mmCIF file of C-alpha atoms in Angstrom:
data_model
loop_
_atom_site.group_PDB
_atom_site.id
_atom_site.type_symbol
_atom_site.label_atom_id
_atom_site.label_comp_id
_atom_site.label_asym_id
_atom_site.label_seq_id
_atom_site.Cartn_x
_atom_site.Cartn_y
_atom_site.Cartn_z
ATOM 1 C CA MET A 95 -58.489 108.798 11.965
ATOM 2 C CA THR A 96 -57.916 108.773 15.859
ATOM 3 C CA ASP A 97 -56.497 106.188 17.707
ATOM 4 C CA ASP A 98 -54.847 105.004 20.663
ATOM 5 C CA TRP A 99 -51.919 107.914 20.128
ATOM 6 C CA THR A 100 -54.782 110.482 19.712
ATOM 7 C CA ASN A 101 -54.220 113.385 22.507
ATOM 8 C CA VAL A 102 -54.781 116.678 20.172
ATOM 9 C CA PRO A 103 -58.006 118.376 22.442
ATOM 10 C CA SER A 104 -60.903 120.212 20.373
ATOM 11 C CA GLY A 105 -59.474 123.259 21.398
ATOM 12 C CA ILE A 106 -56.426 123.111 19.666
ATOM 13 C CA LEU A 107 -57.573 122.270 16.733
ATOM 14 C CA GLU A 108 -59.540 126.014 16.506
ATOM 15 C CA PHE A 109 -55.946 127.163 16.331
ATOM 16 C CA LEU A 110 -55.238 125.998 12.695
ATOM 17 C CA PRO A 111 -56.693 127.953 10.493
ATOM 18 C CA ARG A 112 -56.073 131.367 12.503
ATOM 19 C CA LYS A 113 -52.702 131.535 11.099
ATOM 20 C CA LEU A 114 -51.833 134.861 13.021
ATOM 21 C CA HIS A 115 -48.125 134.824 11.033
ATOM 22 C CA LEU A 116 -50.487 135.959 7.643
ATOM 23 C CA GLN A 117 -53.434 137.917 9.091
ATOM 24 C CA PRO A 118 -52.445 141.444 8.636
ATOM 25 C CA ASN A 119 -51.589 144.011 10.576
ATOM 26 C CA HIS A 120 -50.798 141.578 13.295
ATOM 27 C CA PRO A 121 -47.145 141.828 15.358
ATOM 28 C CA ILE A 122 -46.535 138.099 14.218
ATOM 29 C CA SER A 123 -47.436 138.900 10.695
ATOM 30 C CA ILE A 124 -45.206 142.237 10.846
ATOM 31 C CA THR A 125 -42.035 140.649 12.378
ATOM 32 C CA ARG A 126 -42.369 137.861 9.594
ATOM 33 C CA GLN A 127 -42.359 140.297 6.841
ATOM 34 C CA THR A 128 -39.060 142.509 8.144
ATOM 35 C CA ILE A 129 -37.167 139.288 8.667
ATOM 36 C CA GLU A 130 -38.232 137.917 5.164
ATOM 37 C CA SER A 131 -37.718 141.326 3.571
ATOM 38 C CA ARG A 132 -34.080 140.873 4.426
ATOM 39 C CA PHE A 133 -33.738 137.340 2.195
ATOM 40 C CA PRO A 134 -34.890 138.864 -1.539
ATOM 41 C CA PRO A 135 -36.990 136.615 -3.771
ATOM 42 C CA SER A 136 -34.615 136.209 -6.378
ATOM 43 C CA HIS A 137 -32.618 133.984 -4.295
ATOM 44 C CA PHE A 138 -35.104 132.900 -1.597
ATOM 45 C CA THR A 139 -38.525 131.228 -2.014
ATOM 46 C CA HIS A 140 -41.268 132.295 1.007
ATOM 47 C CA TYR A 141 -43.781 129.372 2.020
ATOM 48 C CA ASN A 142 -46.043 130.746 4.288
ATOM 49 C CA ASP A 143 -48.983 128.435 4.056
ATOM 50 C CA LEU A 144 -47.564 124.774 4.328
ATOM 51 C CA ASN A 145 -50.024 122.001 5.933
ATOM 52 C CA PRO A 146 -49.240 121.968 10.102
ATOM 53 C CA VAL A 147 -50.656 118.497 10.181
ATOM 54 C CA VAL A 148 -47.808 116.183 8.787
ATOM 55 C CA THR A 149 -46.438 112.340 8.897
ATOM 56 C CA THR A 150 -44.025 111.431 12.031
ATOM 57 C CA HIS A 151 -41.921 110.371 9.644
ATOM 58 C CA GLN A 152 -41.996 114.644 8.441
ATOM 59 C CA ASN A 153 -41.567 115.659 11.673
ATOM 60 C CA PHE A 154 -39.148 113.178 13.222
ATOM 61 C CA ASP A 155 -37.699 110.390 10.667
ATOM 62 C CA SER A 156 -36.700 112.809 8.548
ATOM 63 C CA LEU A 157 -34.541 114.759 10.259
ATOM 64 C CA GLY A 158 -32.832 111.528 12.315
ATOM 65 C CA PHE A 159 -34.819 111.854 15.617
ATOM 66 C CA PRO A 160 -33.976 108.628 17.295
ATOM 67 C CA ALA A 161 -37.027 106.179 18.207
ATOM 68 C CA ASP A 162 -36.889 107.096 22.319
ATOM 69 C CA HIS A 163 -36.549 110.789 21.583
ATOM 70 C CA PRO A 164 -38.635 112.511 24.003
ATOM 71 C CA GLY A 165 -39.758 115.009 21.422
ATOM 72 C CA ARG A 166 -41.675 111.203 19.893
ATOM 73 C CA SER A 167 -43.941 111.193 23.312
ATOM 74 C CA ARG A 168 -47.367 112.239 23.794
ATOM 75 C CA SER A 169 -46.420 113.874 26.743
ATOM 76 C CA ASP A 170 -44.965 116.355 24.238
ATOM 77 C CA THR A 171 -46.681 116.276 20.680
ATOM 78 C CA TYR A 172 -49.759 116.507 19.604
ATOM 79 C CA TYR A 173 -51.042 113.550 17.704
ATOM 80 C CA ILE A 174 -54.309 113.198 15.389
ATOM 81 C CA ASN A 175 -52.830 109.333 15.698
ATOM 82 C CA ALA A 176 -49.454 107.162 15.824
ATOM 83 C CA SER A 177 -48.725 107.828 12.129
ATOM 84 C CA THR A 178 -49.561 111.928 12.025
ATOM 85 C CA CYS A 179 -49.463 114.842 14.241
ATOM 86 C CA LEU A 180 -49.463 118.411 14.386
ATOM 87 C CA ARG A 181 -45.946 119.851 13.500
ATOM 88 C CA THR A 182 -43.801 120.457 16.627
ATOM 89 C CA HIS A 183 -41.447 122.656 14.085
ATOM 90 C CA THR A 184 -40.923 123.912 10.786
ATOM 91 C CA SER A 185 -38.047 121.519 9.851
ATOM 92 C CA ALA A 186 -40.569 119.167 9.284
ATOM 93 C CA HIS A 187 -41.000 120.443 5.731
ATOM 94 C CA GLN A 188 -37.415 121.253 5.465
ATOM 95 C CA ALA A 189 -36.306 117.677 3.263
ATOM 96 C CA GLU A 190 -38.942 118.175 0.681
ATOM 97 C CA THR A 191 -38.288 121.817 0.541
ATOM 98 C CA PHE A 192 -34.680 121.331 0.360
ATOM 99 C CA GLN A 193 -35.936 118.754 -2.596
ATOM 100 C CA SER A 194 -37.959 120.986 -4.673
ATOM 101 C CA ASN A 195 -37.646 124.526 -3.629
ATOM 102 C CA ALA A 196 -35.947 126.067 -7.283
ATOM 103 C CA LYS A 197 -34.408 128.362 -5.873
ATOM 104 C CA SER A 198 -30.673 128.487 -4.161
ATOM 105 C CA GLY A 199 -32.275 129.852 -0.241
ATOM 106 C CA TYR A 200 -35.831 129.689 1.211
ATOM 107 C CA THR A 201 -37.762 130.664 4.287
ATOM 108 C CA ILE A 202 -40.653 128.565 6.327
ATOM 109 C CA THR A 203 -43.005 130.755 8.271
ATOM 110 C CA ALA A 204 -45.288 128.055 10.531
ATOM 111 C CA ASP A 205 -47.681 127.904 13.192
ATOM 112 C CA VAL A 206 -46.314 124.764 15.447
ATOM 113 C CA TYR A 207 -47.488 122.462 18.380
ATOM 114 C CA ARG A 208 -46.031 121.985 21.415
ATOM 115 C CA ARG A 209 -47.639 120.673 24.966
ATOM 116 C CA ASP A 210 -46.201 122.963 27.464
ATOM 117 C CA ALA A 211 -45.706 124.630 30.606
ATOM 118 C CA ILE A 212 -48.167 127.728 31.453
ATOM 119 C CA ASP A 213 -46.762 131.236 31.602
ATOM 120 C CA ARG A 214 -46.677 133.940 30.208
ATOM 121 C CA SER A 215 -44.107 133.331 27.534
ATOM 122 C CA HIS A 216 -45.048 130.216 27.110
ATOM 123 C CA TYR A 217 -48.262 128.613 24.689
ATOM 124 C CA PRO A 218 -49.698 125.032 22.775
ATOM 125 C CA VAL A 219 -48.962 127.632 19.835
ATOM 126 C CA PHE A 220 -46.474 129.395 18.815
ATOM 127 C CA HIS A 221 -44.454 130.653 14.778
ATOM 128 C CA GLN A 222 -41.225 129.892 13.783
ATOM 129 C CA MET A 223 -39.578 131.226 10.395
ATOM 130 C CA GLU A 224 -37.012 128.689 10.011
ATOM 131 C CA GLY A 225 -33.898 129.523 6.741
ATOM 132 C CA ALA A 226 -31.609 128.020 4.221
ATOM 133 C CA ARG A 227 -29.147 128.748 1.541
ATOM 134 C CA THR A 228 -27.041 126.181 -0.169
ATOM 135 C CA TRP A 229 -24.602 126.214 -3.383
ATOM 136 C CA ASN A 230 -24.140 123.731 -5.861
ATOM 137 C CA ARG A 231 -20.698 121.949 -5.344
ATOM 138 C CA SER A 232 -20.739 120.038 -8.724
ATOM 139 C CA LYS A 233 -19.804 123.423 -9.622
ATOM 140 C CA GLY A 234 -16.148 122.099 -8.410
ATOM 141 C CA ASP A 235 -14.395 125.070 -5.914
ATOM 142 C CA ILE A 236 -17.638 127.623 -5.179
ATOM 143 C CA THR A 237 -15.580 129.395 -1.803
ATOM 144 C CA ALA A 238 -15.335 131.941 -4.382
ATOM 145 C CA ASP A 239 -18.649 131.993 -5.381
ATOM 146 C CA ILE A 240 -20.190 131.981 -1.834
ATOM 147 C CA LEU A 241 -18.182 135.055 -0.925
ATOM 148 C CA ALA A 242 -19.149 136.830 -4.081
ATOM 149 C CA ASP A 243 -22.922 136.266 -2.295
ATOM 150 C CA LEU A 244 -21.629 137.788 0.561
ATOM 151 C CA ASN A 245 -19.657 140.926 -0.281
ATOM 152 C CA ALA A 246 -23.609 141.688 -2.268
ATOM 153 C CA ILE A 247 -25.054 141.719 1.726
ATOM 154 C CA PRO A 248 -25.032 144.734 3.182
ATOM 155 C CA SER A 249 -22.237 146.058 5.600
ATOM 156 C CA ASN A 250 -23.753 147.290 8.800
ATOM 157 C CA ASP A 251 -22.165 149.176 12.034
ATOM 158 C CA LEU A 252 -22.757 146.395 14.299
ATOM 159 C CA VAL A 253 -20.344 145.876 17.147
ATOM 160 C CA VAL A 254 -19.450 141.790 16.492
ATOM 161 C CA GLU A 255 -18.371 140.093 18.862
ATOM 162 C CA ASP A 256 -16.948 136.441 17.237
ATOM 163 C CA ASP A 257 -13.984 135.135 19.557
ATOM 164 C CA ASN A 258 -14.005 131.340 18.411
ATOM 165 C CA PRO A 259 -12.686 129.363 15.626
ATOM 166 C CA THR A 260 -15.272 128.190 12.741
ATOM 167 C CA VAL A 261 -14.623 125.167 13.029
ATOM 168 C CA HIS A 262 -13.937 123.390 16.157
ATOM 169 C CA ALA A 263 -12.593 119.158 16.324
ATOM 170 C CA GLU A 264 -14.319 119.111 19.574
ATOM 171 C CA ARG A 265 -16.826 121.811 20.456
ATOM 172 C CA ASN A 266 -17.916 122.916 16.848
ATOM 173 C CA PRO A 267 -16.600 119.518 14.650
ATOM 174 C CA LEU A 268 -15.963 119.891 10.886
ATOM 175 C CA GLN A 269 -18.012 117.345 8.904
ATOM 176 C CA LEU A 270 -16.011 114.575 7.296
ATOM 177 C CA SER A 271 -17.856 115.761 3.635
ATOM 178 C CA HIS A 272 -16.667 119.304 3.928
ATOM 179 C CA SER A 273 -13.678 121.015 3.071
ATOM 180 C CA ALA A 274 -12.306 123.654 5.667
ATOM 181 C CA GLU A 275 -12.695 126.266 3.009
ATOM 182 C CA GLU A 276 -16.302 125.584 1.912
ATOM 183 C CA VAL A 277 -17.084 125.914 5.315
ATOM 184 C CA GLU A 278 -15.440 128.985 6.251
ATOM 185 C CA ALA A 279 -17.053 130.980 3.500
ATOM 186 C CA VAL A 280 -20.527 129.174 4.667
ATOM 187 C CA ALA A 281 -19.996 130.953 8.351
ATOM 188 C CA ALA A 282 -19.594 133.543 7.044
ATOM 189 C CA HIS A 283 -22.269 133.821 4.600
ATOM 190 C CA LEU A 284 -24.637 132.893 7.373
ATOM 191 C CA LYS A 285 -23.413 135.198 9.906
ATOM 192 C CA ARG A 286 -23.275 138.611 8.025
ATOM 193 C CA SER A 287 -27.141 137.278 6.554
ATOM 194 C CA ILE A 288 -28.342 136.717 10.393
ATOM 195 C CA GLU A 289 -26.486 139.985 11.016
ATOM 196 C CA ASP A 290 -28.413 141.981 8.475
ATOM 197 C CA VAL A 291 -31.949 140.853 9.810
ATOM 198 C CA VAL A 292 -30.623 141.994 13.439
ATOM 199 C CA VAL A 293 -29.703 145.179 11.823
ATOM 200 C CA ALA A 294 -33.486 145.709 10.463
ATOM 201 C CA ILE A 295 -35.192 143.971 13.910
ATOM 202 C CA PHE A 296 -33.177 146.271 16.236
ATOM 203 C CA LYS A 297 -33.673 149.433 14.125
ATOM 204 C CA HIS A 298 -37.780 149.212 14.318
ATOM 205 C CA ALA A 299 -37.018 148.209 18.024
ATOM 206 C CA ARG A 300 -34.295 151.273 18.634
ATOM 207 C CA ASP A 301 -36.903 153.252 17.167
ATOM 208 C CA ALA A 302 -39.895 152.887 19.155
ATOM 209 C CA ALA A 303 -37.054 152.479 22.522
ATOM 210 C CA LEU A 304 -35.956 156.453 21.308
ATOM 211 C CA ALA A 305 -40.013 157.356 21.897
ATOM 212 C CA SER A 306 -39.708 155.913 24.888
ATOM 213 C CA GLU A 307 -41.054 158.442 27.750
ATOM 214 C CA ASP A 308 -37.995 156.511 29.808
ATOM 215 C CA ALA A 309 -34.977 158.473 29.542
ATOM 216 C CA SER A 310 -32.769 155.214 30.636
ATOM 217 C CA ILE A 311 -34.990 153.576 27.780
ATOM 218 C CA ARG A 312 -33.238 155.902 25.657
ATOM 219 C CA GLN A 313 -30.347 155.997 26.765
ATOM 220 C CA GLU A 314 -29.642 152.463 26.247
ATOM 221 C CA ALA A 315 -31.179 152.511 22.601
ATOM 222 C CA GLU A 316 -28.758 155.506 21.840
ATOM 223 C CA LYS A 317 -25.047 152.971 22.490
ATOM 224 C CA PRO A 318 -24.383 150.883 19.071
ATOM 225 C CA LEU A 319 -25.739 147.496 18.930
ATOM 226 C CA ARG A 320 -24.115 144.932 20.456
ATOM 227 C CA VAL A 321 -24.450 141.067 19.275
ATOM 228 C CA ARG A 322 -22.181 137.615 19.789
ATOM 229 C CA TRP A 323 -21.423 134.794 18.610
ATOM 230 C CA ILE A 324 -21.742 131.132 20.850
ATOM 231 C CA GLU A 325 -20.725 127.989 19.677
ATOM 232 C CA ALA A 326 -23.732 125.929 20.120
ATOM 233 C CA TYR A 327 -25.345 122.126 19.193
ATOM 234 C CA PHE A 328 -28.061 121.479 17.122
ATOM 235 C CA PRO A 329 -29.034 118.094 15.704
ATOM 236 C CA PHE A 330 -29.509 119.434 11.919
ATOM 237 C CA THR A 331 -26.292 121.397 11.406
ATOM 238 C CA SER A 332 -22.584 121.366 12.650
ATOM 239 C CA PRO A 333 -20.589 123.946 13.100
ATOM 240 C CA SER A 334 -23.450 125.864 14.681
ATOM 241 C CA TRP A 335 -24.021 128.730 16.654
ATOM 242 C CA GLU A 336 -26.229 130.793 18.575
ATOM 243 C CA LEU A 337 -26.994 134.833 18.019
ATOM 244 C CA GLU A 338 -26.899 136.613 21.167
ATOM 245 C CA VAL A 339 -27.810 140.543 21.152
ATOM 246 C CA PHE A 340 -27.278 143.008 24.004
ATOM 247 C CA TRP A 341 -30.906 144.990 24.557
ATOM 248 C CA GLN A 342 -31.397 147.048 27.230
ATOM 249 C CA GLY A 343 -28.969 146.244 29.730
ATOM 250 C CA SER A 344 -28.570 142.218 29.350
ATOM 251 C CA TRP A 345 -27.873 139.608 26.747
ATOM 252 C CA LEU A 346 -31.205 137.898 24.574
ATOM 253 C CA GLU A 347 -30.555 134.204 23.041
ATOM 254 C CA LEU A 348 -31.739 135.314 19.455
ATOM 255 C CA LEU A 349 -31.346 132.654 17.039
ATOM 256 C CA GLY A 350 -29.490 129.465 16.337
ATOM 257 C CA CYS A 351 -27.996 128.108 12.932
ATOM 258 C CA GLY A 352 -25.959 126.796 11.174
ATOM 259 C CA VAL A 353 -24.000 124.204 8.726
ATOM 260 C CA VAL A 354 -26.881 122.066 7.437
ATOM 261 C CA LYS A 355 -25.618 118.161 7.996
ATOM 262 C CA GLN A 356 -24.460 116.662 4.795
ATOM 263 C CA GLU A 357 -27.486 113.401 5.543
ATOM 264 C CA LEU A 358 -30.242 115.760 5.814
ATOM 265 C CA LEU A 359 -29.372 117.237 1.875
ATOM 266 C CA ASN A 360 -28.580 113.198 1.146
ATOM 267 C CA ASN A 361 -31.972 112.641 2.705
ATOM 268 C CA ALA A 362 -33.178 115.176 0.558
ATOM 269 C CA GLY A 363 -31.769 113.695 -2.950
ATOM 270 C CA ALA A 364 -29.669 117.264 -2.768
ATOM 271 C CA SER A 365 -26.116 115.593 -1.877
ATOM 272 C CA ASN A 366 -24.192 117.473 -4.539
ATOM 273 C CA LYS A 367 -25.062 120.858 -2.094
ATOM 274 C CA ILE A 368 -24.096 122.835 0.789
ATOM 275 C CA GLY A 369 -25.292 125.597 2.722
ATOM 276 C CA TRP A 370 -26.746 126.928 5.766
ATOM 277 C CA ALA A 371 -30.203 127.295 8.156
ATOM 278 C CA PHE A 372 -31.214 129.614 11.025
ATOM 279 C CA GLY A 373 -33.881 128.706 13.256
ATOM 280 C CA ILE A 374 -36.084 131.561 14.894
ATOM 281 C CA GLY A 375 -39.277 132.100 17.337
ATOM 282 C CA LEU A 376 -41.288 135.060 15.544
ATOM 283 C CA GLU A 377 -43.106 135.727 19.460
ATOM 284 C CA ARG A 378 -40.097 135.889 21.275
ATOM 285 C CA ILE A 379 -39.162 138.834 18.357
ATOM 286 C CA ALA A 380 -42.535 140.644 18.182
ATOM 287 C CA MET A 381 -42.449 140.896 22.277
ATOM 288 C CA LEU A 382 -39.136 142.472 21.886
ATOM 289 C CA LEU A 383 -40.282 144.928 18.965
ATOM 290 C CA PHE A 384 -43.713 145.750 20.570
ATOM 291 C CA SER A 385 -42.626 145.890 24.235
ATOM 292 C CA ILE A 386 -45.729 143.274 24.525
ATOM 293 C CA PRO A 387 -45.665 141.326 28.219
ATOM 294 C CA ASP A 388 -48.038 138.290 27.733
ATOM 295 C CA ILE A 389 -48.363 135.910 25.148
ATOM 296 C CA ARG A 390 -51.357 135.102 25.529
ATOM 297 C CA LEU A 391 -52.042 138.648 23.802
ATOM 298 C CA PHE A 392 -51.177 137.494 20.458
ATOM 299 C CA TRP A 393 -54.300 135.255 20.299
ATOM 300 C CA SER A 394 -56.370 137.908 21.302
ATOM 301 C CA THR A 395 -59.319 139.678 19.328
ATOM 302 C CA ASP A 396 -59.867 142.538 20.819
ATOM 303 C CA LYS A 397 -59.837 145.795 18.684
ATOM 304 C CA ARG A 398 -58.170 147.559 21.356
ATOM 305 C CA PHE A 399 -54.745 145.077 20.826
ATOM 306 C CA LEU A 400 -55.157 144.704 17.667
ATOM 307 C CA SER A 401 -55.748 148.173 16.546
ATOM 308 C CA GLN A 402 -52.379 149.205 17.968
ATOM 309 C CA PHE A 403 -50.518 147.692 14.958
ATOM 310 C CA ASN A 404 -50.069 148.995 11.150
ATOM 311 C CA GLU A 405 -47.537 147.612 8.609
ATOM 312 C CA SER A 406 -47.090 150.784 7.068
ATOM 313 C CA ALA A 407 -46.914 152.497 9.992
ATOM 314 C CA THR A 408 -43.397 152.773 12.734
ATOM 315 C CA LEU A 409 -43.330 149.942 14.852
ATOM 316 C CA ARG A 410 -44.763 151.327 18.231
ATOM 317 C CA ARG A 411 -44.705 150.016 21.443
ATOM 318 C CA PHE A 412 -48.043 148.308 22.569
ATOM 319 C CA VAL A 413 -49.577 150.412 25.334
ATOM 320 C CA PRO A 414 -51.301 148.010 27.720
ATOM 321 C CA PHE A 415 -54.511 147.748 28.536
ATOM 322 C CA SER A 416 -55.796 148.643 32.273
ATOM 323 C CA LYS A 417 -53.979 145.091 33.993
ATOM 324 C CA TYR A 418 -57.088 143.597 36.185
ATOM 325 C CA PRO A 419 -56.056 141.408 39.463
ATOM 326 C CA GLY A 420 -55.048 137.937 39.347
ATOM 327 C CA ALA A 421 -56.837 135.021 41.853
ATOM 328 C CA LYS A 422 -54.455 132.595 42.792
ATOM 329 C CA ARG A 423 -55.523 129.158 43.068
ATOM 330 C CA ASP A 424 -53.248 126.058 44.464
ATOM 331 C CA ILE A 425 -53.999 122.922 44.121
ATOM 332 C CA SER A 426 -52.255 119.494 45.502
ATOM 333 C CA PHE A 427 -52.735 115.514 44.956
ATOM 334 C CA TRP A 428 -50.683 112.263 45.533
ATOM 335 C CA VAL A 429 -50.081 110.938 41.855
ATOM 336 C CA ARG A 430 -51.736 108.016 41.287
ATOM 337 C CA ASP A 431 -49.468 104.302 42.790
ATOM 338 C CA GLN A 432 -47.876 103.776 39.694
ATOM 339 C CA ALA A 433 -47.762 99.880 40.755
ATOM 340 C CA SER A 434 -51.466 99.977 39.998
ATOM 341 C CA ALA A 435 -53.378 98.429 37.102
ATOM 342 C CA ALA A 436 -53.659 100.881 34.783
ATOM 343 C CA GLY A 437 -57.467 101.706 33.325
ATOM 344 C CA GLY A 438 -60.257 104.081 31.889
ATOM 345 C CA GLY A 439 -57.127 105.595 29.978
ATOM 346 C CA ILE A 440 -55.385 107.105 32.716
ATOM 347 C CA PRO A 441 -51.805 107.208 31.671
ATOM 348 C CA LEU A 442 -49.249 104.701 33.620
ATOM 349 C CA SER A 443 -46.544 107.453 34.314
ATOM 350 C CA TYR A 444 -47.621 111.007 35.652
ATOM 351 C CA HIS A 445 -45.851 114.037 33.194
ATOM 352 C CA GLU A 446 -45.732 118.276 33.851
ATOM 353 C CA ASN A 447 -47.065 118.407 30.562
ATOM 354 C CA ASP A 448 -50.510 116.488 30.763
ATOM 355 C CA VAL A 449 -51.548 118.693 34.307
ATOM 356 C CA MET A 450 -50.514 122.034 32.034
ATOM 357 C CA GLN A 451 -52.912 120.680 29.028
ATOM 358 C CA ILE A 452 -56.470 119.606 31.362
ATOM 359 C CA VAL A 453 -55.626 123.362 32.803
ATOM 360 C CA ARG A 454 -55.697 125.228 29.253
ATOM 361 C CA ASP A 455 -58.506 122.546 28.583
ATOM 362 C CA VAL A 456 -60.649 124.271 31.268
ATOM 363 C CA GLY A 457 -59.536 127.673 31.877
ATOM 364 C CA GLY A 458 -58.247 128.085 28.741
ATOM 365 C CA ASP A 459 -56.455 131.937 28.301
ATOM 366 C CA LEU A 460 -58.095 132.693 31.888
ATOM 367 C CA VAL A 461 -55.152 131.156 33.395
ATOM 368 C CA GLU A 462 -52.402 132.943 33.493
ATOM 369 C CA SER A 463 -49.487 131.193 34.958
ATOM 370 C CA VAL A 464 -49.062 127.487 36.361
ATOM 371 C CA ALA A 465 -46.092 126.625 38.269
ATOM 372 C CA LEU A 466 -44.941 123.889 41.051
ATOM 373 C CA VAL A 467 -44.563 125.146 44.117
ATOM 374 C CA ASP A 468 -44.156 122.048 46.098
ATOM 375 C CA ALA A 469 -43.149 118.027 45.370
ATOM 376 C CA PHE A 470 -42.412 115.532 48.090
ATOM 377 C CA LYS A 471 -42.442 111.594 48.381
ATOM 378 C CA HIS A 472 -43.642 110.339 51.310
ATOM 379 C CA ALA A 473 -41.980 108.531 53.697
ATOM 380 C CA LYS A 474 -43.651 105.319 54.190
ATOM 381 C CA THR A 475 -45.481 104.775 50.693
ATOM 382 C CA SER A 476 -43.287 106.501 48.695
ATOM 383 C CA ARG A 477 -46.252 107.971 46.130
ATOM 384 C CA MET A 478 -45.314 111.567 45.151
ATOM 385 C CA SER A 479 -47.388 114.567 46.171
ATOM 386 C CA TYR A 480 -47.596 117.787 44.100
ATOM 387 C CA CYS A 481 -48.748 120.870 44.643
ATOM 388 C CA TYR A 482 -49.390 124.059 41.827
ATOM 389 C CA SER A 483 -50.078 127.588 42.270
ATOM 390 C CA ILE A 484 -52.306 128.604 39.055
ATOM 391 C CA ASN A 485 -53.144 131.755 38.613
ATOM 392 C CA TYR A 486 -56.327 133.288 37.279
ATOM 393 C CA ARG A 487 -55.995 136.751 35.186
ATOM 394 C CA SER A 488 -57.964 137.921 31.869
ATOM 395 C CA LEU A 489 -56.670 140.481 29.163
ATOM 396 C CA GLU A 490 -59.450 141.610 29.326
ATOM 397 C CA ARG A 491 -61.738 141.586 31.707
ATOM 398 C CA MET A 492 -62.429 141.272 35.459
ATOM 399 C CA ILE A 493 -62.850 137.215 36.633
ATOM 400 C CA PRO A 494 -65.131 137.444 39.583
ATOM 401 C CA ARG A 495 -64.348 135.329 42.652
ATOM 402 C CA SER A 496 -67.296 132.331 41.846
ATOM 403 C CA GLU A 497 -65.661 131.878 38.350
ATOM 404 C CA ALA A 498 -62.093 131.518 39.523
ATOM 405 C CA ASN A 499 -63.492 128.786 41.803
ATOM 406 C CA ASP A 500 -65.642 127.116 39.543
ATOM 407 C CA LEU A 501 -62.771 126.741 36.757
ATOM 408 C CA HIS A 502 -60.388 125.445 40.347
ATOM 409 C CA ASN A 503 -63.110 122.832 40.906
ATOM 410 C CA ALA A 504 -63.315 121.969 37.528
ATOM 411 C CA ILE A 505 -59.803 121.312 36.830
ATOM 412 C CA GLY A 506 -59.519 119.446 40.114
ATOM 413 C CA GLU A 507 -61.980 116.875 38.809
ATOM 414 C CA GLN A 508 -60.412 116.570 35.431
ATOM 415 C CA LEU A 509 -56.965 115.872 37.406
ATOM 416 C CA VAL A 510 -58.944 113.052 39.177
ATOM 417 C CA ALA A 511 -60.790 111.517 35.831
ATOM 418 C CA LYS A 512 -58.244 112.075 33.552
ATOM 419 C CA LEU A 513 -55.039 111.685 35.630
ATOM 420 C CA GLY A 514 -56.156 109.287 39.043
ATOM 421 C CA VAL A 515 -54.701 111.233 41.233
ATOM 422 C CA GLU A 516 -55.622 112.005 44.618
ATOM 423 C CA LEU A 517 -56.670 116.088 45.558
ATOM 424 C CA ARG A 518 -55.619 116.910 49.273
#
């Protein structure tokens, strides 16, 4: 049932049945399976087919999002109606999974939806994996149990930089309900688990790099793999960390993780547990593993793309199609006077994500990127003017100049109709 909050276009709803993370021989699915393989079914349940339509309570309230959090806005989230939306993260299922999961750990892999920028690394649909592992504190001192589980994780030859203490009173505080000994053990288990995932992921990446014709790429791949742990802040964990990997000459942020906030476990009816959780974006990893340069490719049905991947074979570097030329067009407009009365469904305030969504609705995957190139305020009227550069480029065919012009004109018409702008 729709209402005034409804803002999800039909083009976004068409993605729901695709489920790339379950599609055989797809790079997103291969990446998921690579990571899942490091979390054995004896301890972990793998959830891969949870409904992407969730309540706002699941997506926000169960995780403690404040009422004024920007993620709740219609500019950031796709709403079915005021109480139902497309999940913006896998954590929308966290509370119910903590409550119902029969094993000590789980992973959730899912497609998630956000109104976002348009470029080669952003798409309104992408895939996340989160994982968690808990121990039952009602047994008494569980530190020895956690350390025993830690020793069961395979050792590796990573070069690890971890210079900060596990807990810092200001930067990475200990939760009041946790002992320092428990958290040290949980953190050690978490970090070893994630490092084991990194070894599995980058074994494939290094194999592909070593097969490269580029001598500098092969030389970099022969060096020992380095990772570093960075103190971080996340609303669902404390203490928290990000993991970075040194790859092809630069540090890459890979994932975020930490000790689960006790109130989340309490709200899920699991107050007797303590544990860790992590979250990772699969597109980022798959683009790295297969050297895929544009996120739009994951949604391609072109056999030239899909036929390059095989779950039973060694991961290979993606062989690009011939690169078709782009057609760049600029569009400038004055934002409507905010003091005037709103009408016709035109929003009271301007938000860049609304521009991005209109461009997506009209141009779809024929738009490679949208970038703000100029913004200024009129000295007398105080009205804001914006200029965006839109690059039209197909991954699969040449776009005729006339088609690019038609798309560009249609985008201008929709900006006027839906945002009330004045084209310049």
